[in-house]
XYZ file of C-alpha atoms in Angstrom:
430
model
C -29.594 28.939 20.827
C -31.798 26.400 19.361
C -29.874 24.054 16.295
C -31.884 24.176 13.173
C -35.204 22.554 12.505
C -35.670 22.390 16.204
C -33.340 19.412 16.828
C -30.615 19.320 19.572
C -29.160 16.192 18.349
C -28.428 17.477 14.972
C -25.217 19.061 13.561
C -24.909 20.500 10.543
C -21.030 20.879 9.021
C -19.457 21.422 5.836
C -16.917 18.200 5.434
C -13.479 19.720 4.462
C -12.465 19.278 0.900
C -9.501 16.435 -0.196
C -5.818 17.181 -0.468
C -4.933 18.036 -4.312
C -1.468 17.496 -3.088
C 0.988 17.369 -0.518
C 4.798 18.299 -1.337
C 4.744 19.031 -5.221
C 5.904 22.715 -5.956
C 2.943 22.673 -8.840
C 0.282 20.325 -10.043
C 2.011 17.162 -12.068
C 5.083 18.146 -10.480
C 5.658 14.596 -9.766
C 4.343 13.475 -13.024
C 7.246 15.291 -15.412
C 9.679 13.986 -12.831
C 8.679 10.507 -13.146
C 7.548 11.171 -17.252
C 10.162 14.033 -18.359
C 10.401 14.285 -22.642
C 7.507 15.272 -25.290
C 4.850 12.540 -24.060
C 5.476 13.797 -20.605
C 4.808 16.973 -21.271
C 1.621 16.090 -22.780
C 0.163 14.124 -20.201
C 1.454 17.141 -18.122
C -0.791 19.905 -20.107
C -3.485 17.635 -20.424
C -3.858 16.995 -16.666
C -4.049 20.850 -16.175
C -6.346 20.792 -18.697
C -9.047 18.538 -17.092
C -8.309 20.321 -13.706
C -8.557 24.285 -14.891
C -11.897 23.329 -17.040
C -13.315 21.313 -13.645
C -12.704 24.005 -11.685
C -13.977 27.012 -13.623
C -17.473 27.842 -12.814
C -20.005 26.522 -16.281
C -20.393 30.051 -17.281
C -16.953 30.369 -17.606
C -15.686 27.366 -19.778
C -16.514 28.269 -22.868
C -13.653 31.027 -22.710
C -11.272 28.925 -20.716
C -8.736 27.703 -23.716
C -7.629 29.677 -26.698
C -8.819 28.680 -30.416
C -6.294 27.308 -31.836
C -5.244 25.103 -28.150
C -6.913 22.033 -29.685
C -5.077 22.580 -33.310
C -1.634 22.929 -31.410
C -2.585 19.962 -28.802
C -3.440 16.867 -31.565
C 0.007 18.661 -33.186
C 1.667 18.073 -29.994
C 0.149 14.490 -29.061
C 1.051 13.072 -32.444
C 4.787 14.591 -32.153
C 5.281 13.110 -28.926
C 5.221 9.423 -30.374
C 2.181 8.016 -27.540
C 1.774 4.446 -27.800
C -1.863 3.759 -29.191
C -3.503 2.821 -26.513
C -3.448 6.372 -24.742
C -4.626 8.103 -28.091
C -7.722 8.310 -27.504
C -7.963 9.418 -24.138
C -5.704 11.762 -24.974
C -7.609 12.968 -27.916
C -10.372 13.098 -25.717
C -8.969 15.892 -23.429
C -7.816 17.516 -26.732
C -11.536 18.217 -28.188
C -12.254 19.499 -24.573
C -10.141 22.428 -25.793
C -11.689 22.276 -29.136
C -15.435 22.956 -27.828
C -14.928 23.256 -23.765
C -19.073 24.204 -23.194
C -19.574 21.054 -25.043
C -18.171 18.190 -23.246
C -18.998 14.439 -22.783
C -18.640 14.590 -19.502
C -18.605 10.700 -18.665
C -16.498 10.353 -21.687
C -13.979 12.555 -19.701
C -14.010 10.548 -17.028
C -13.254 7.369 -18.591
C -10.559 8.865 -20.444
C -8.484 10.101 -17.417
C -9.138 6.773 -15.779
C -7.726 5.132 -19.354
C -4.507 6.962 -18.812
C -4.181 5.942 -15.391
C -4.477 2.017 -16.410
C -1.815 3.383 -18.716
C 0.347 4.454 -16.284
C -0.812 1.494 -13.416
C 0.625 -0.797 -16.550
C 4.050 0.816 -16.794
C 4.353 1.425 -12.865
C 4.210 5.339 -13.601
C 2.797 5.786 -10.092
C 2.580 9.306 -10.518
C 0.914 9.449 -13.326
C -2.256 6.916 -12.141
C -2.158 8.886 -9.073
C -2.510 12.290 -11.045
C -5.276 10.698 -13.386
C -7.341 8.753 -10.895
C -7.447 12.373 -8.738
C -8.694 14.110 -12.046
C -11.169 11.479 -12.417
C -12.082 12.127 -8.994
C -12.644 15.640 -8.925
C -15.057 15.161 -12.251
C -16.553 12.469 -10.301
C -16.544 13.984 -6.807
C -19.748 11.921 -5.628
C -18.396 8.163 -6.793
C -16.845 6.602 -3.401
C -14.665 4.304 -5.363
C -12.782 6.700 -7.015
C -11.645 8.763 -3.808
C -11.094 5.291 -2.308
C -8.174 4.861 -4.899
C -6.590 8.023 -4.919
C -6.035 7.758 -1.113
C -5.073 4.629 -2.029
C -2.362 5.708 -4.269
C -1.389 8.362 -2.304
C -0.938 6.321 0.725
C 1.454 4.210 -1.615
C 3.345 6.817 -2.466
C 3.781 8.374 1.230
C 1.916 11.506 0.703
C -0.072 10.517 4.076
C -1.919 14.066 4.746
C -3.417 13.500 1.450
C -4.252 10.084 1.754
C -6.467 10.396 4.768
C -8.192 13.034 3.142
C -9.408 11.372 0.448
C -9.997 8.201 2.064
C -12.157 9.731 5.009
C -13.661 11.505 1.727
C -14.234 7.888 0.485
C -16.148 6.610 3.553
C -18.197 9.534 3.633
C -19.698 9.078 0.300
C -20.012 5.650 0.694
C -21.658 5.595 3.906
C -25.494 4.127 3.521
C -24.763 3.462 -0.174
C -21.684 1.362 -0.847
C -20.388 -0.572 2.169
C -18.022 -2.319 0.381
C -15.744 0.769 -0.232
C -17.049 2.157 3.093
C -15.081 -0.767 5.008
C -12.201 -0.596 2.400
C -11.591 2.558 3.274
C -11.489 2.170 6.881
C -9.021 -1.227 6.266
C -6.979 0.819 4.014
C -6.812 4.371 6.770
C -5.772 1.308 9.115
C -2.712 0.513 7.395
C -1.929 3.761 6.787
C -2.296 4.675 10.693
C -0.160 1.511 10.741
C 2.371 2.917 8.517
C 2.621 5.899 10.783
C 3.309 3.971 14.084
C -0.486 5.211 15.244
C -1.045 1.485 16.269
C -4.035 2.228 18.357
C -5.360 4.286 15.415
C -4.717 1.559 13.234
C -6.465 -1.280 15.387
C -9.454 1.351 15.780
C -10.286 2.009 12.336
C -9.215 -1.675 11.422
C -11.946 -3.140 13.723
C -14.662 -1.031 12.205
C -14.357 -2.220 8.929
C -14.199 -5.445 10.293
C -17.341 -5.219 11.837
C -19.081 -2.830 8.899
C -17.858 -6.295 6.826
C -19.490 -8.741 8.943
C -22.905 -6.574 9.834
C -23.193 -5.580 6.227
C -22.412 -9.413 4.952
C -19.461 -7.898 2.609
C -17.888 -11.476 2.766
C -14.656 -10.515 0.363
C -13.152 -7.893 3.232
C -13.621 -10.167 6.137
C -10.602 -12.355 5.693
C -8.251 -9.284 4.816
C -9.619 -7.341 8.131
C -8.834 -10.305 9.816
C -5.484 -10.438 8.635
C -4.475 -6.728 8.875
C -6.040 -6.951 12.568
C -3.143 -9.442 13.004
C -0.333 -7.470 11.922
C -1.633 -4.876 13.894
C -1.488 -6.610 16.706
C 0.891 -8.552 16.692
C 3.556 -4.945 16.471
C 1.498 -4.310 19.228
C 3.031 -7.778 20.746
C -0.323 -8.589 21.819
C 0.487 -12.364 20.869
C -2.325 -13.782 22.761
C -4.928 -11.940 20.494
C -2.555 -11.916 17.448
C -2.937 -15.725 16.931
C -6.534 -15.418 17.654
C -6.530 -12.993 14.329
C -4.675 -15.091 12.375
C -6.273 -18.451 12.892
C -9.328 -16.571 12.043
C -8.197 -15.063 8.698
C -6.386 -18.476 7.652
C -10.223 -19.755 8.132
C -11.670 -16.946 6.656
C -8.925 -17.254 3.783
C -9.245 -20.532 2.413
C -5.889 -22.055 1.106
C -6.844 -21.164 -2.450
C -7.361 -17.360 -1.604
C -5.421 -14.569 -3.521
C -4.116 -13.255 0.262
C -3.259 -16.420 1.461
C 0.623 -16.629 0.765
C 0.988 -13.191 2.213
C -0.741 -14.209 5.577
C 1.643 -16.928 5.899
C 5.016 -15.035 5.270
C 3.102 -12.414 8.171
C 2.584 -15.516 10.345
C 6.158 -16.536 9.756
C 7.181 -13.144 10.560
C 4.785 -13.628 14.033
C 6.797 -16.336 14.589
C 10.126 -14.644 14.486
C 9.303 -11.939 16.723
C 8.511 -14.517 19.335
C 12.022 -16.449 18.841
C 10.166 -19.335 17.102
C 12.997 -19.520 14.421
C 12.816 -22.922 13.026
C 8.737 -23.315 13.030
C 9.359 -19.800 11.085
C 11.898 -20.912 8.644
C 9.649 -24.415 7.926
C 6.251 -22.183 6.425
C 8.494 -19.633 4.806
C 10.618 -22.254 2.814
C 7.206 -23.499 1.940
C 5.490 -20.448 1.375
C 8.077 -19.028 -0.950
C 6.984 -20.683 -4.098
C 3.706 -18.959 -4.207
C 5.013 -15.638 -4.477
C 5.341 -15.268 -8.608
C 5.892 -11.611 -8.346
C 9.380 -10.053 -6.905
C 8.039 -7.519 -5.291
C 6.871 -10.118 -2.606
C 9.365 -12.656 -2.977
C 12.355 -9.620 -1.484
C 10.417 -9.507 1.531
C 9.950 -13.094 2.389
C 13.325 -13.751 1.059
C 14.619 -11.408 3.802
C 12.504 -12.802 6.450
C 13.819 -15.943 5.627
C 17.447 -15.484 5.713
C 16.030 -13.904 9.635
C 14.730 -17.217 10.304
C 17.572 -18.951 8.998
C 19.843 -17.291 11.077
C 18.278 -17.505 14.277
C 17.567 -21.602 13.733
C 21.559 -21.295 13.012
C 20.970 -22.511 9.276
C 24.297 -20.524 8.261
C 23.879 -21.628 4.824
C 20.560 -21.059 4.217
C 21.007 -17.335 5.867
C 23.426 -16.344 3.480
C 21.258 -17.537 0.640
C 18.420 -15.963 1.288
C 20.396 -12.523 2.185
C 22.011 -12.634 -1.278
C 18.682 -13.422 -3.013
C 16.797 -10.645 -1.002
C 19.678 -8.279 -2.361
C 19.487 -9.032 -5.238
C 15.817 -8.477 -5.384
C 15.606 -5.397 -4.110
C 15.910 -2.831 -7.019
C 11.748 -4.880 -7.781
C 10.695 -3.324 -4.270
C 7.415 -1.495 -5.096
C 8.023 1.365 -2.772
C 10.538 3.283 -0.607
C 8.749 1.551 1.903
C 8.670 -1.745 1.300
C 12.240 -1.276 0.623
C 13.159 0.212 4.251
C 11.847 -2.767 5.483
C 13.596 -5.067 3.795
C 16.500 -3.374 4.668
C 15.600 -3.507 8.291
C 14.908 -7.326 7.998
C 17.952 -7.889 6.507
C 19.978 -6.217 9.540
C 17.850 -8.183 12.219
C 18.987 -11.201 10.000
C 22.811 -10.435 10.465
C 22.461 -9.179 13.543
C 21.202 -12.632 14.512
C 23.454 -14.474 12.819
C 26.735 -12.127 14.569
C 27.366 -9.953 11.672
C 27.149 -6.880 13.523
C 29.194 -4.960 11.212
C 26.985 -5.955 7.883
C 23.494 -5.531 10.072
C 24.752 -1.822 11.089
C 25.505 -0.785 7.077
C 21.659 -2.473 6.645
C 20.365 -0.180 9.227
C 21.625 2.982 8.217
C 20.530 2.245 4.647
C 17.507 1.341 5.990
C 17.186 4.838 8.273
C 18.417 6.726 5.054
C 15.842 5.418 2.770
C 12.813 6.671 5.236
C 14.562 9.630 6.322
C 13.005 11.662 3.467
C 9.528 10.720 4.203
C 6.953 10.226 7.108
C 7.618 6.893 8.151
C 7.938 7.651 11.936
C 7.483 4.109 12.916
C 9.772 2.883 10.526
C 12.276 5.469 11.643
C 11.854 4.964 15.154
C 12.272 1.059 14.864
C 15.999 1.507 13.048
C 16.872 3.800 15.361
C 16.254 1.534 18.039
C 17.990 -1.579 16.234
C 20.846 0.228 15.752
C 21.349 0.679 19.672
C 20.542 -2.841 19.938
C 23.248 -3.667 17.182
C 25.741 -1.695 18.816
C 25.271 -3.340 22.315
C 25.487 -6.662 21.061
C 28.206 -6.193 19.175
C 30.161 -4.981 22.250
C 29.001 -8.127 24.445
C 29.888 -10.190 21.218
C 26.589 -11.813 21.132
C 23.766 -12.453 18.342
C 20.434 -10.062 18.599
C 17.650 -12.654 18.862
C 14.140 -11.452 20.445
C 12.875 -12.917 23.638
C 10.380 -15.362 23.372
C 7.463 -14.242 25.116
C 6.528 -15.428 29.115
C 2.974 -17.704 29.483
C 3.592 -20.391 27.492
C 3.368 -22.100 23.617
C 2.267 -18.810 21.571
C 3.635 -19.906 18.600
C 1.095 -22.667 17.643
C 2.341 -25.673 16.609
C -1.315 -27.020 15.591
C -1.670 -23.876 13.308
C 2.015 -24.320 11.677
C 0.577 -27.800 10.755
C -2.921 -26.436 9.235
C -0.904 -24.022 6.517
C 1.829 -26.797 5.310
C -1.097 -28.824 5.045
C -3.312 -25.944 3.351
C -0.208 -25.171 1.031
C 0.267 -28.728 0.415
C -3.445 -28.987 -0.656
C -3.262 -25.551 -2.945
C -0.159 -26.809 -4.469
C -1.650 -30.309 -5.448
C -4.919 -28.663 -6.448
C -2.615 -26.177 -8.816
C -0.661 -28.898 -10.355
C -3.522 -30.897 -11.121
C -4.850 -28.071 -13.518
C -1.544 -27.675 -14.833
């Protein structure tokens, strides 16, 4: 049978709509969870608000709330003591009940995307994640805005919905805003990553690489490069991994945003190749750029693994009391698995087998509840590896890889020199 207009090479196809959610028994299930009490329950109704008047049909809206909703919503929103800057948006959604076949519909958007700031401000992740979707589905042709709620989601672990709305995001992007196009892509890479899909990962990765060089979207070229690195260096490609990073340090700049965290990764590079004292050097030095403790757990922990395997006893136990004590600041259950698993590789290498097997099965308990298979398979692993070394009473170290100098000496001496450089240039404004 012919395809229509008369063209073999065409395929028509209706693209399958985005995830409203993943494991929540109802809509803003998550959101009274995170936001129980009066204001919770206010955000609550007014999220089903937005979504029950975007879905009706237009026909339909003007009988979709009763009359006297809006009267018993402002009663409800001043009650419920909101802090003034969520007012308005709030009052916003209320006078959609007051006069639903009359609504400002930009004015709608703006509002739900005010009360996600709101909640992005307090770290009520799932309230922005609830908000940016509602703005999303009022919005369903703006790229951007599907880019952050699989974003969010992603953040969060809800995967299935994640991909969803990011392969939603490159979509509408596609021929008419490549700069979200090749986020997208970068950001379904690390979530591919996240999974333990590494070949995924590297696939998507390198496309918005290469939709950020064709389409000159200079910003995304240094953090492609970067998460092309990390990708392949899990892969233990080394060879290629240092290729990566020398190109995103370039592409970085010492005075880019991203630049600390490529460091810590390259430390981490180093670690994985047995490279312990090269490793502990940049991350002593790297350290001080973190302001924020949601970074500074991570490459605390990595440090007290670098420590140990140079045999800096002192500096081991530092660090792994420091990461500790950071750790309620981790930003996700995530982030905090894998602190957890760096801080067993760093007893394990230091001989505390007993200390890196509790680490290891907090570590395994923490992703056990979501869909972190490569996190889960990687504990599972180090605990055999624990377990065996502890029975031939020797430290877990990695093997430094076969075919020579991987590590780079020539590019541990470009960052101290590029930190050295950002840290002069810093002080000098101070």
């Amino acid at each position: 049978m012919p395809s229509p207009a008369g063209n073999p090479a065409r395929r028509s196809y209706l693209a399958a709509p985005p995830l409203l959610s993943e494991s929540e028994p109802f809509e803003g299930a998550a959101l009274l969870r995170e936001h129980p009490g009066a204001l919770g329950a206010v955000l609550w109704k007014s999220l089903r608000d937005v979504s029950a008047w975007t879905a009706a049909a237009a026909d339909e809206r003007a009988a979709l709330f009763p009359a006297d909703a809006a009267d018993a919503r402002a009663g409800e929103v001043a009650g419920a003591a909101a802090e003034p800057e969520l007012w308005a948006p709030l009052l916003v959604v209320q006078r959609l009940l007051a006069a639903p076949d009359d609504v400002d519909h930009p004015r709608l958007v703006h509002a739900c995307r005010a009360i996600a700031r709101w909640g992005e401000r307090r770290g009520f992740t799932a309230v922005q994640l609830a908000f940016v979707q509602a703005a999303a589905c009022l919005a369903p042709e703006h790229p951007r805005l599907a880019y952050s709620v699989g974003r969010l989601s992603r953040d969060r672990g809800e995967y299935a919905r994640a991909e969803s709305w990011l392969r939603t995001s490159i979509r509408l992007a596609r021929g008419t805003d490549w700069h979200t196009y090749a986020l997208a892509y970068l950001s379904l890479g690390t979530l591919y990553q996240q999974l333990g899909n590494l070949p995924a990962a590297r696939a998507v990765t390198m496309r918005g690489y290469r939709t950020s060089v064709r389409r000159r979207v200079r910003p995304l070229q240094g953090v492609a490069l970067h998460n092309l690195f990390t990708i392949t260096s899990e892969m233990l490609d080394f060879e290629r991994a240092q290729q990566f990073a020398l190109a995103a340090s370039r592409r970085y700049g010492p005075n880019h945003p991203r630049f600390p965290m490529l460091v810590h990764d390259i430390g981490l590079f180093w670690i994985q190749q047995g490279c312990f004292s090269r490793a502990t050097m940049v991350l002593q030095s790297v350290l001080p750029c973190f302001d924020l403790a949601t970074d500074q757990v991570l490459v605390l922990a990595n440090l007290a693994r670098a420590a140990a395997g140079a045999g800096n006893r002192e500096l081991y136990e530092r660090s792994y009391a420091e990461s500790l004590a950071l750790l309620p600041d981790a930003p996700s259950p995530e982030r905090i698995a894998q602190v957890w698993i760096n801080l067993a590789r760093a007893a394990a290498s230091a001989c505390d087998h007993d200390r890196a097997q509790a680490a290891a099965e907090t570590a395994l308990r923490v992703a056990g509840p979501l869909h972190l298979g490569q996190i889960r398979l990687e504990v599972e692993v180090l605990i055999d590896e624990i377990v065996a070394a502890r029975a031939a009473g020797r430290a877990l170290l990695p093997h430094a890889p076969a075919g020579g100098d991987t590590c780079g000496e020539a590019l541990a001496q470009d960052i101290l020199q590029s930190l050295s450089q950002s840290r002069a240039k810093a002080a000098a404004k101070g």
